[in-house]
XYZ file of C-alpha atoms in Angstrom:
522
model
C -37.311 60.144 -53.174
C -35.431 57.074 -53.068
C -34.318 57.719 -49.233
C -38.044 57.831 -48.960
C -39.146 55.143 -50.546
C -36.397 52.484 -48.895
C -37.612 53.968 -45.310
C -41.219 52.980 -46.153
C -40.161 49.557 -47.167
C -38.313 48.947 -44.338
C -41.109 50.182 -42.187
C -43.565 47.682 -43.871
C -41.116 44.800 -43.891
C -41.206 45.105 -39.906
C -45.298 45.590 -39.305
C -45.373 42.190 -41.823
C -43.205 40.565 -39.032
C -45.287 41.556 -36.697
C -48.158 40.014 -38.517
C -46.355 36.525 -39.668
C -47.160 33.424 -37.581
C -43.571 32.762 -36.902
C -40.827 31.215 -39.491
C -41.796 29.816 -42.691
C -41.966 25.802 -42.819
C -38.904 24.192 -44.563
C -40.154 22.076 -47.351
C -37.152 20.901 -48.853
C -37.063 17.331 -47.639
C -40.529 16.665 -48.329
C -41.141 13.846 -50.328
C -44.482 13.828 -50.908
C -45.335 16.068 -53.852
C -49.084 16.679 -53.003
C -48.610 17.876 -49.366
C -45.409 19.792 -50.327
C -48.234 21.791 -52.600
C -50.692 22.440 -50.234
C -47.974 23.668 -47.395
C -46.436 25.601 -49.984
C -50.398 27.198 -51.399
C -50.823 27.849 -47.341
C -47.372 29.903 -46.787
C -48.213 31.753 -49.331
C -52.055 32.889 -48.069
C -50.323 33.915 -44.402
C -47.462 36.105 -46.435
C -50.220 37.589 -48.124
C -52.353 37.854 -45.154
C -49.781 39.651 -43.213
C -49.185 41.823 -46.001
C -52.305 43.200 -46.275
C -52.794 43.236 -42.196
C -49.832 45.429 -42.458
C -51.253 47.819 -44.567
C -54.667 48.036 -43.409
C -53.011 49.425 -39.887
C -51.709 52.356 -41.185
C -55.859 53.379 -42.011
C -56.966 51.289 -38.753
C -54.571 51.995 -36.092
C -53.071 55.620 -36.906
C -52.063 56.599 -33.488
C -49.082 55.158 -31.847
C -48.693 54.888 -28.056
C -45.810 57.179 -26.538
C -44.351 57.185 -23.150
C -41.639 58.934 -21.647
C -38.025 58.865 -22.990
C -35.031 59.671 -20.328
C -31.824 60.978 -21.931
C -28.310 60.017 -20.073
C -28.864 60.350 -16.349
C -31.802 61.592 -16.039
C -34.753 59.595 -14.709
C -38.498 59.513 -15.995
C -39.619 60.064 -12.437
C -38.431 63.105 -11.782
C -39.805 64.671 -14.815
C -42.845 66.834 -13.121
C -46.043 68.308 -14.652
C -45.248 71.319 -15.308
C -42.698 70.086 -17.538
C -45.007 67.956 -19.367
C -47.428 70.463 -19.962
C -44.925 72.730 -22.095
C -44.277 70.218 -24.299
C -47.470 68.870 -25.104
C -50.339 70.621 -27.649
C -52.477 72.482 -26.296
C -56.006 69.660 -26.423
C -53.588 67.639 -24.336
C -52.955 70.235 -21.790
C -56.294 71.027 -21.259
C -56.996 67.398 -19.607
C -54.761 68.858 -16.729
C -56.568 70.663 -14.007
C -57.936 71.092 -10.866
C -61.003 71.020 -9.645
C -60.655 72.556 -5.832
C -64.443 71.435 -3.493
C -62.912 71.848 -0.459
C -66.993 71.939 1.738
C -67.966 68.746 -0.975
C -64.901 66.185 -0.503
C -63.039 63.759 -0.480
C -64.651 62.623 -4.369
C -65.165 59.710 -5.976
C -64.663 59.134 -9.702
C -65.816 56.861 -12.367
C -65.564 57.150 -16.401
C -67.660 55.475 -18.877
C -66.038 52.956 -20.746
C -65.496 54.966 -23.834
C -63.969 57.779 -21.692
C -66.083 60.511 -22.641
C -68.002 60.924 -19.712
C -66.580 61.700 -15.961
C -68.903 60.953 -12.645
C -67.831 62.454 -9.550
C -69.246 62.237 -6.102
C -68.359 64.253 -2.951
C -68.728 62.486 0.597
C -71.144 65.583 1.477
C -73.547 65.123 -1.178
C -72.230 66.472 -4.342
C -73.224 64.849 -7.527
C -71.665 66.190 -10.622
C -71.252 64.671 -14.180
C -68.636 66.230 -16.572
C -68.123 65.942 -20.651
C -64.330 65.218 -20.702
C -64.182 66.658 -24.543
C -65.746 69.913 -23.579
C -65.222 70.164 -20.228
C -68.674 71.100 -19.828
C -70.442 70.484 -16.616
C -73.693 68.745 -17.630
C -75.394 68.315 -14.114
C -74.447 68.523 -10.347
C -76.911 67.777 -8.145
C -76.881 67.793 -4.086
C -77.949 64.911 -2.775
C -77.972 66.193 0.969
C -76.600 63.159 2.629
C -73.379 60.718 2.620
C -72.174 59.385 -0.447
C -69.681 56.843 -0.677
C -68.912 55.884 -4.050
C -70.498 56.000 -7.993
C -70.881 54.219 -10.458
C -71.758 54.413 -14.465
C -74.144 51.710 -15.671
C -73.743 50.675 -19.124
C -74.090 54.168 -20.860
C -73.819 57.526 -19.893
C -77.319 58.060 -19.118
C -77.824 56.150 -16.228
C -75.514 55.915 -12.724
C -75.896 54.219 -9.367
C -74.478 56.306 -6.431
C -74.065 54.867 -2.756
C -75.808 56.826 -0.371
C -76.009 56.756 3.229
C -78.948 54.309 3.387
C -79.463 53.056 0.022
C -77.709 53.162 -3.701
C -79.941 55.262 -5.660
C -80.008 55.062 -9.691
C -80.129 58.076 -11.207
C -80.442 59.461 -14.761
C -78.028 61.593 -16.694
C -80.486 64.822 -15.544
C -79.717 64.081 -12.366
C -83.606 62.798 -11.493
C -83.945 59.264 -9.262
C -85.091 56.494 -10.787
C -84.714 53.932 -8.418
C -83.959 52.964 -4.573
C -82.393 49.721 -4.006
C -83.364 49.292 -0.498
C -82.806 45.571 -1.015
C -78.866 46.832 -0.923
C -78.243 48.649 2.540
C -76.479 51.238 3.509
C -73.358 50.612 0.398
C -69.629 51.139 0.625
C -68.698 49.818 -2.826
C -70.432 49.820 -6.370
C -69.014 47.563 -9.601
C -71.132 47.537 -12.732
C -70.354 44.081 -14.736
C -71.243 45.898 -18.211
C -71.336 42.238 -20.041
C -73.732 40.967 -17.530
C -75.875 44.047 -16.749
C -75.176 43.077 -12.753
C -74.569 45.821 -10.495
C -72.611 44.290 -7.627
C -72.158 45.710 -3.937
C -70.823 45.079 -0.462
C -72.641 46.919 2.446
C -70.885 47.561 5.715
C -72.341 44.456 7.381
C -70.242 42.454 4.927
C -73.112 41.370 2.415
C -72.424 40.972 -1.655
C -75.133 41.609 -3.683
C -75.843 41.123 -7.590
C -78.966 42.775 -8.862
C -80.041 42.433 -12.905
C -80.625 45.831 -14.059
C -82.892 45.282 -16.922
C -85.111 43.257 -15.165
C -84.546 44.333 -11.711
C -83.960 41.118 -10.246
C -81.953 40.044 -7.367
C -79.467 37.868 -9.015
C -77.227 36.824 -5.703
C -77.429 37.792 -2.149
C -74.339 35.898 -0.046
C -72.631 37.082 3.463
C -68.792 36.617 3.421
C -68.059 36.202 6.637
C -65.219 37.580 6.664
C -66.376 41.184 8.360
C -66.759 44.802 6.985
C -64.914 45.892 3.751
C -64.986 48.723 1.649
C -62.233 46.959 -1.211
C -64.028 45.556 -4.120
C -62.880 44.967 -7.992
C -63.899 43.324 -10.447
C -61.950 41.167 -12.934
C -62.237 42.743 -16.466
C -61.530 39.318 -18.012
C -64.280 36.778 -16.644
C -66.146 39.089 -14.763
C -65.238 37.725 -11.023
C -65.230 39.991 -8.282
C -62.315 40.103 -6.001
C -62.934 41.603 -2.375
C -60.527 42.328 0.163
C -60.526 42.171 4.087
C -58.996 42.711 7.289
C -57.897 39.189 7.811
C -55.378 40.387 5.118
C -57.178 37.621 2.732
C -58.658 38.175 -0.972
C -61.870 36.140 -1.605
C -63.505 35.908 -5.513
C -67.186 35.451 -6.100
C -69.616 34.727 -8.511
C -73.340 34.797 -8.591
C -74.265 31.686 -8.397
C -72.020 30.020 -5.804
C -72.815 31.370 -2.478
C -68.968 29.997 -1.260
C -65.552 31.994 -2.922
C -64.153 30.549 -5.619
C -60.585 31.498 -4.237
C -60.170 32.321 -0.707
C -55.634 33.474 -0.771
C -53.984 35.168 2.053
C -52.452 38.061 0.654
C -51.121 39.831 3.452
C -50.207 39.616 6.678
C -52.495 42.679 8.239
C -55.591 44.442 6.374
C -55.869 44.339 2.268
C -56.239 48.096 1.301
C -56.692 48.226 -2.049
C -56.616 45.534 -5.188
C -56.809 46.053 -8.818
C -57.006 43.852 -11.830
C -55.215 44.224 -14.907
C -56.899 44.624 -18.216
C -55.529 41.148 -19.379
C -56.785 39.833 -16.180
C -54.276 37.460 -15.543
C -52.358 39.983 -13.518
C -53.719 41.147 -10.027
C -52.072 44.038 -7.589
C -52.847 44.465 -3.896
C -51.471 46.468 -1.293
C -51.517 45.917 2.462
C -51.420 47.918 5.648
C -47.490 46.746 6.222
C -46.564 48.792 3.461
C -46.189 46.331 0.448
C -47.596 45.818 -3.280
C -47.913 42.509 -4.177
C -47.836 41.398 -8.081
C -49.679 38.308 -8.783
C -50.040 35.746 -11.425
C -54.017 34.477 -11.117
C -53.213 31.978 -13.466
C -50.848 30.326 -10.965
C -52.190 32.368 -7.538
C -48.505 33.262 -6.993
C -46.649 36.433 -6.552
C -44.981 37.523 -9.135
C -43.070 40.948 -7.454
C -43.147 42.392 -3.648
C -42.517 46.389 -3.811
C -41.723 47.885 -0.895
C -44.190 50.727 -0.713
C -48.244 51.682 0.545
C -51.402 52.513 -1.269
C -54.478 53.567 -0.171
C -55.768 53.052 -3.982
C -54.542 51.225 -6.499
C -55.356 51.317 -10.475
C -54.622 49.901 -13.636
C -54.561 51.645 -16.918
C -55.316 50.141 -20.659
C -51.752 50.002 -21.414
C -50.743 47.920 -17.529
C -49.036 51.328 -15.910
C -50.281 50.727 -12.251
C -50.772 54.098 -10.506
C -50.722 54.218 -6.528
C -52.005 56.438 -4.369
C -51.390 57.071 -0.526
C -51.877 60.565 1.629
C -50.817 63.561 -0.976
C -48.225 61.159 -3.181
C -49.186 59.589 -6.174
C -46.610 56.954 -7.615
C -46.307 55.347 -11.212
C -45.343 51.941 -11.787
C -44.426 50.611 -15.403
C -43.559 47.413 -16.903
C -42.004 48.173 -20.209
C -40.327 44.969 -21.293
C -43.431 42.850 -20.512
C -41.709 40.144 -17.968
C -43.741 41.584 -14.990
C -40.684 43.408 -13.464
C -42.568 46.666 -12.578
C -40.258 49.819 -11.460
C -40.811 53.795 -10.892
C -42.112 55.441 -14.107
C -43.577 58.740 -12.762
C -44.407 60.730 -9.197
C -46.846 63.567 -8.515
C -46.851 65.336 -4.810
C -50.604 67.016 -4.589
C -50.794 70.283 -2.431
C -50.180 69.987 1.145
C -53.104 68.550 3.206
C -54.995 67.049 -0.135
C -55.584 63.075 0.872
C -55.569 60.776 -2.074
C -59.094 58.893 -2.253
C -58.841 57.221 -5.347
C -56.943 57.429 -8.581
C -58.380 56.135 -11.644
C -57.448 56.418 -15.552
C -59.157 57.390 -18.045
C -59.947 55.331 -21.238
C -58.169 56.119 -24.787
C -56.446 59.298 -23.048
C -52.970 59.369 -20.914
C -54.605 61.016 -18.285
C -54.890 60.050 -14.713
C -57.935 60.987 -12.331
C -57.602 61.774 -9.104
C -60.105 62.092 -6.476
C -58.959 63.743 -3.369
C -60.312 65.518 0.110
C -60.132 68.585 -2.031
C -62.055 68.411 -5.031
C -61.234 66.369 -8.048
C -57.905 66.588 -9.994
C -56.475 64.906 -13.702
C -53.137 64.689 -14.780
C -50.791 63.512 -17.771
C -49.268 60.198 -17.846
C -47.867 59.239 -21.485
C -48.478 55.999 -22.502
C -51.530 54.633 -19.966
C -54.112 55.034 -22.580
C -54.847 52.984 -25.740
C -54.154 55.116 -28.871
C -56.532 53.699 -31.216
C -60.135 53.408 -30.513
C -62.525 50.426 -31.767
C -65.719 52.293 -32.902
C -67.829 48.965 -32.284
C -66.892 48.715 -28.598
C -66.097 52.148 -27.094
C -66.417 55.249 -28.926
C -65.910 58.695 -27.521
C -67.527 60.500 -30.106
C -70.687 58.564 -31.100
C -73.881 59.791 -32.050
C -77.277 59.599 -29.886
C -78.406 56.830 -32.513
C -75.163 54.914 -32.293
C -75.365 55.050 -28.438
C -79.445 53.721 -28.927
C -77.837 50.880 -31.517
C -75.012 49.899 -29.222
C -77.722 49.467 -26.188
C -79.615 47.364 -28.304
C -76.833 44.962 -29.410
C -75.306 44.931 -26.093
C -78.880 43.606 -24.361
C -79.252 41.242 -27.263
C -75.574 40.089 -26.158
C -76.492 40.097 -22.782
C -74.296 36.732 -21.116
C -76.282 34.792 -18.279
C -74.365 34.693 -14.673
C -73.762 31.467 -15.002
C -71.506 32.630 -17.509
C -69.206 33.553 -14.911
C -66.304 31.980 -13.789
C -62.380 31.965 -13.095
C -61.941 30.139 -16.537
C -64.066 31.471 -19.325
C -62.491 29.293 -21.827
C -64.592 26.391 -20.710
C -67.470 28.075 -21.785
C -68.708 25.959 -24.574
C -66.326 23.170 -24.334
C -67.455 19.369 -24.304
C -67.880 17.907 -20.364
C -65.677 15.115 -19.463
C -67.509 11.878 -19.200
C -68.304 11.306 -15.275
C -68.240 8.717 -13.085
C -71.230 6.417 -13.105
C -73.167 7.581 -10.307
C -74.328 4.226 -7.501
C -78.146 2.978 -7.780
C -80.817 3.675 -5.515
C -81.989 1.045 -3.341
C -85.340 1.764 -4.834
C -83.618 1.776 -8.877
C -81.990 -1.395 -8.232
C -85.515 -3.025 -6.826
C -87.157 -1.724 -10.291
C -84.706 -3.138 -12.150
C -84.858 -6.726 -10.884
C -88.899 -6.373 -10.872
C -88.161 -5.961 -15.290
C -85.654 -8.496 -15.760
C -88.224 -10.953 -13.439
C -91.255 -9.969 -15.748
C -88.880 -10.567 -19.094
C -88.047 -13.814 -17.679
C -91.835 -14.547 -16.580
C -92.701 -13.423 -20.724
C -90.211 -15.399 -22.004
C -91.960 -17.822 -24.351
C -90.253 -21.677 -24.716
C -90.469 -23.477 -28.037
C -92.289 -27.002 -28.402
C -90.545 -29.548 -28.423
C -91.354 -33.244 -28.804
C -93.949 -35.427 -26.778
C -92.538 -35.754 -22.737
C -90.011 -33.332 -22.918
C -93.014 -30.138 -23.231
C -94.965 -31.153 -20.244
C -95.713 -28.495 -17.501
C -93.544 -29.495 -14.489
C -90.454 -29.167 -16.914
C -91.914 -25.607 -18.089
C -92.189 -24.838 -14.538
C -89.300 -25.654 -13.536
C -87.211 -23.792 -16.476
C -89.337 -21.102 -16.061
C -88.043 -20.577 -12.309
C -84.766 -20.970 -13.467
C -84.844 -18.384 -15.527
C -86.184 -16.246 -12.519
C -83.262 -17.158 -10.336
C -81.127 -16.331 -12.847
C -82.032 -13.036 -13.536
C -82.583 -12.370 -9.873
C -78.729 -13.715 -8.953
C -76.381 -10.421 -10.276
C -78.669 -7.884 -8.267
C -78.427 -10.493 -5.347
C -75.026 -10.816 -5.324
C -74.574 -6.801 -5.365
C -76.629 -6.796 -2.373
C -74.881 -9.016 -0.429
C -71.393 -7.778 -1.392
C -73.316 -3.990 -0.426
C -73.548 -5.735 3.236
C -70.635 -7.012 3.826
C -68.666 -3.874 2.913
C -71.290 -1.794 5.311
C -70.156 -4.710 7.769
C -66.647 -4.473 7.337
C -66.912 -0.411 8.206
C -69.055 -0.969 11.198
C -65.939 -3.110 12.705
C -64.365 -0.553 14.947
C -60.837 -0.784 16.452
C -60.670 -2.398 19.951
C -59.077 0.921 21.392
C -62.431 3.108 20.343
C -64.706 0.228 21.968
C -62.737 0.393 25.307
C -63.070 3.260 27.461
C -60.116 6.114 27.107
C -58.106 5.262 30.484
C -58.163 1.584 29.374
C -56.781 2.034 25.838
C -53.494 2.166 26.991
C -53.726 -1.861 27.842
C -54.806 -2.747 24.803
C -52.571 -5.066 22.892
C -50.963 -4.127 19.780
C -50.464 -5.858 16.870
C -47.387 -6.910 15.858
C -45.892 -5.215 12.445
């Protein structure tokens, strides 16, 4: 018992480091008594603080995150899945299978945010949605025609699915709600879930942001930059990154119909980008077989791996999974500096090609659309362990879901709210530069200071010193006076306009005479 009871303490002594805000405050050579109270009142509410933070996660945050230990030599990425599977119980096995369409593919994939809930869309029409807890199939639906990508709105009962002509909305019963003809014929789909803006890029090169509760067109720009079919969105402010074949990545928000960041990434064609969940971390990969790492708060790279991906994905936990023909390659960055190495490998059946890989939310499982079907498998430590019941939660209720839809429309942030730095959102403006007067402003404002002056009433004074003349002549006076500052702006307006005018003799001269012209002495 006493073993038992020094291995708890020791377990809470290091989650109430975790907690503290750093070393305690050495109040020795204080001299002043009062403020040597209060810092001393104050240490003690953040010991206490931590304390009880330290506690409360053992109810709040049961699960730990695990990932995958190598003992001696052996490497993590050689560890296959068969392997994992033994180990694992048997809930956590079930999340790996394969789902072979060869007449339907390649797929598409998209979760809901909570994970629950799996979309998946064939390029020959097939439309399928999939419980993830059951493994139920809840509706498929054939389309008959291209589709290109899918998308989950803000629930699970609405999705928006590129189609050869137009994105279509559909319901969770698989019946259309809505054509977006305004859209084109679509080659990408993001849903920003704080905004309610569904954004896409058609093949002529055109972004679009529509409202979906209102059904408004929120932006409607041409990039300019030709045809592309890469297109994330930032997690963090809600920017949306696109990539091109000019090998640059251009960011754009709704309301400014230029980038906000135009980078060259890479030499040839971008091929895939992906944001991490921080969103201060960005990965792209280019067509000369290289993965960039870069820091967006600096717009430098950060790492340069030597290897290609058709797809690229970040999970909840940073593991960065890329995909390319019928190889799928983990990348991990375990000690946090942004030093990312080989954490796991999968090798798909011969002849599969990789579409796109995507992980799922609050599970370490990976999802894998290919030319054959769909496919998921294990990768300890992507997911987030512990759930938070007020943002995403996998096993809410039909009235929680209604709730939630409520408070997230009531929560509903404006576009404008978008932008590279969301910090500055609701921080004081710096004072600007007085702007220059109007011609027409500066005319009003001598026409009132010459009507005070005109108003201006004179006192009496004594007998030959209040006669008319002399009120005349102070009165005009006055009107001179007021009239000289705006006057004397004017003229100094002129002579600068003047001085600008004066060209150099070598422009006034024609070209094959400049060459005679004679130069000043330095």
């Amino acid at each position: 018992m006493g073993a038992k009871k020094e291995n708890s303490d020791d377990e809470m002594d290091e989650k109430v480091k975790k907690y503290l805000r750093g070393e305690a405050a050495n109040l020795e050579g204080l001299k002043d008594k009062k403020l040597k109270g209060q810092l001393a009142v104050r240490e003690d509410l953040y010991g206490k603080s931590a304390k009880t933070a330290a506690k409360i996660e053992k109810w709040l945050l049961p699960s730990e995150g695990g990932y995958l230990e190598a003992e001696g030599i052996e490497k993590t990425w050689r560890i296959k899945q068969e392997s994992i599977a033994r180990e694992v119980d048997i809930l956590s096995s079930r999340n790996q299978y394969d789902i072979v369409l060869p007449e339907l593919g390649p797929y598409s994939l998209d979760f809901t945010s909570n994970g629950r809930y799996m979309a998946a869309a064939g390029r020959k029409g097939h439309l399928a949605i999939v419980d993830m807890k059951t493994l139920n199939l809840i509706k498929g639906i054939q389309v008959r025609e291209t589709v290109r990508d899918v998308a989950y709105l803000h629930n699970e009962l609405f999705f928006a699915a590129a189609q050869k002509k137009y994105p279509y909305i559909y319901n969770r019963d698989g019946t259309e709600l809505h054509c977006l003809k305004e859209h084109g014929a679509v080659l990408r789909l993001q849903f920003l879930k704080n905004h309610f803006l569904l954004a896409s890029i058609n093949k002529f090169g055109q972004l679009r942001y529509q409202d979906v509760t209102m059904g408004e067109m929120i932006g409607n720009f041409r990039t300019g930059l030709g045809r592309t079919d890469v297109m994330q969105v930032n997690p963090y402010n809600g920017v949306v990154a696109l990539g091109h074949s000019s090998g640059t990545v251009t960011m754009w928000k709704p309301t400014s119909a230029v980038p906000l960041v135009k980078m060259l990434s890479h030499p040839g064609p971008v091929s895939s980008l992906a944001f991490h969940p921080n969103g201060h971390v960005m990965a792209t990969s280019g067509r000369e077989n290289k993965i960039k790492i870069w820091d967006l708060r600096k717009f430098e790279v950060i790492q340069t791996l030597p290897c290609h991906a058709k797809t690229l994905n970040f999970s909840q936990k940073g593991l960065l999974a890329a995909g390319t023909g019928s190889f799928i390659q983990i990348l991990a960055d375990f000690s946090g500096s942004q030093n990312y190495s080989s954490y796991m490998t999968h090798s798909m059946a011969k002849g599969y090609q990789v579409g796109k890989v995507l992980f799922r939310p609050y599970e370490d499982v990976l999802g894998i659309g290919h030319s054959m079907g769909w496919s998921n498998i294990l990768i300890p430590g992507s997911g987030e362990p512990n759930f938070d019941s007020w943002v995403a939660n996998p096993f809410e209720t039909s009235k929680q879901r209604r709730e939630k839809e409520v408070h997230s429309l009531l929560d509903k942030l404006p576009p404008e709210t978008i932008m590279l730095d969301p910090t500055k959102v609701g921080t004081v403006r710096a004072p600007q530069k007085k702007e220059k007067p109007t011609k027409k402003e500066m005319e009003a404002e001598m026409e009132a200071a010459i009507e005070t002056a005109k108003d201006t009433d004179f006192k009496k004074k004594t007998k030959g010193r209040n006669k008319p003349s002399k009120r005349a002549t102070k009165r005009r006076e006055m009107i001179s006076r007021a009239k000289r500052p705006f006057l004397e702006q004017r003229t100094q307006e002129h002579e600068m306009s003047r001085k600008k005018q004066k060209t150099n003799p070598e422009t006034e001269m024609p070209k094959s005479l400049q060459r005679f012209v004679r130069q000043k002495a330095t």
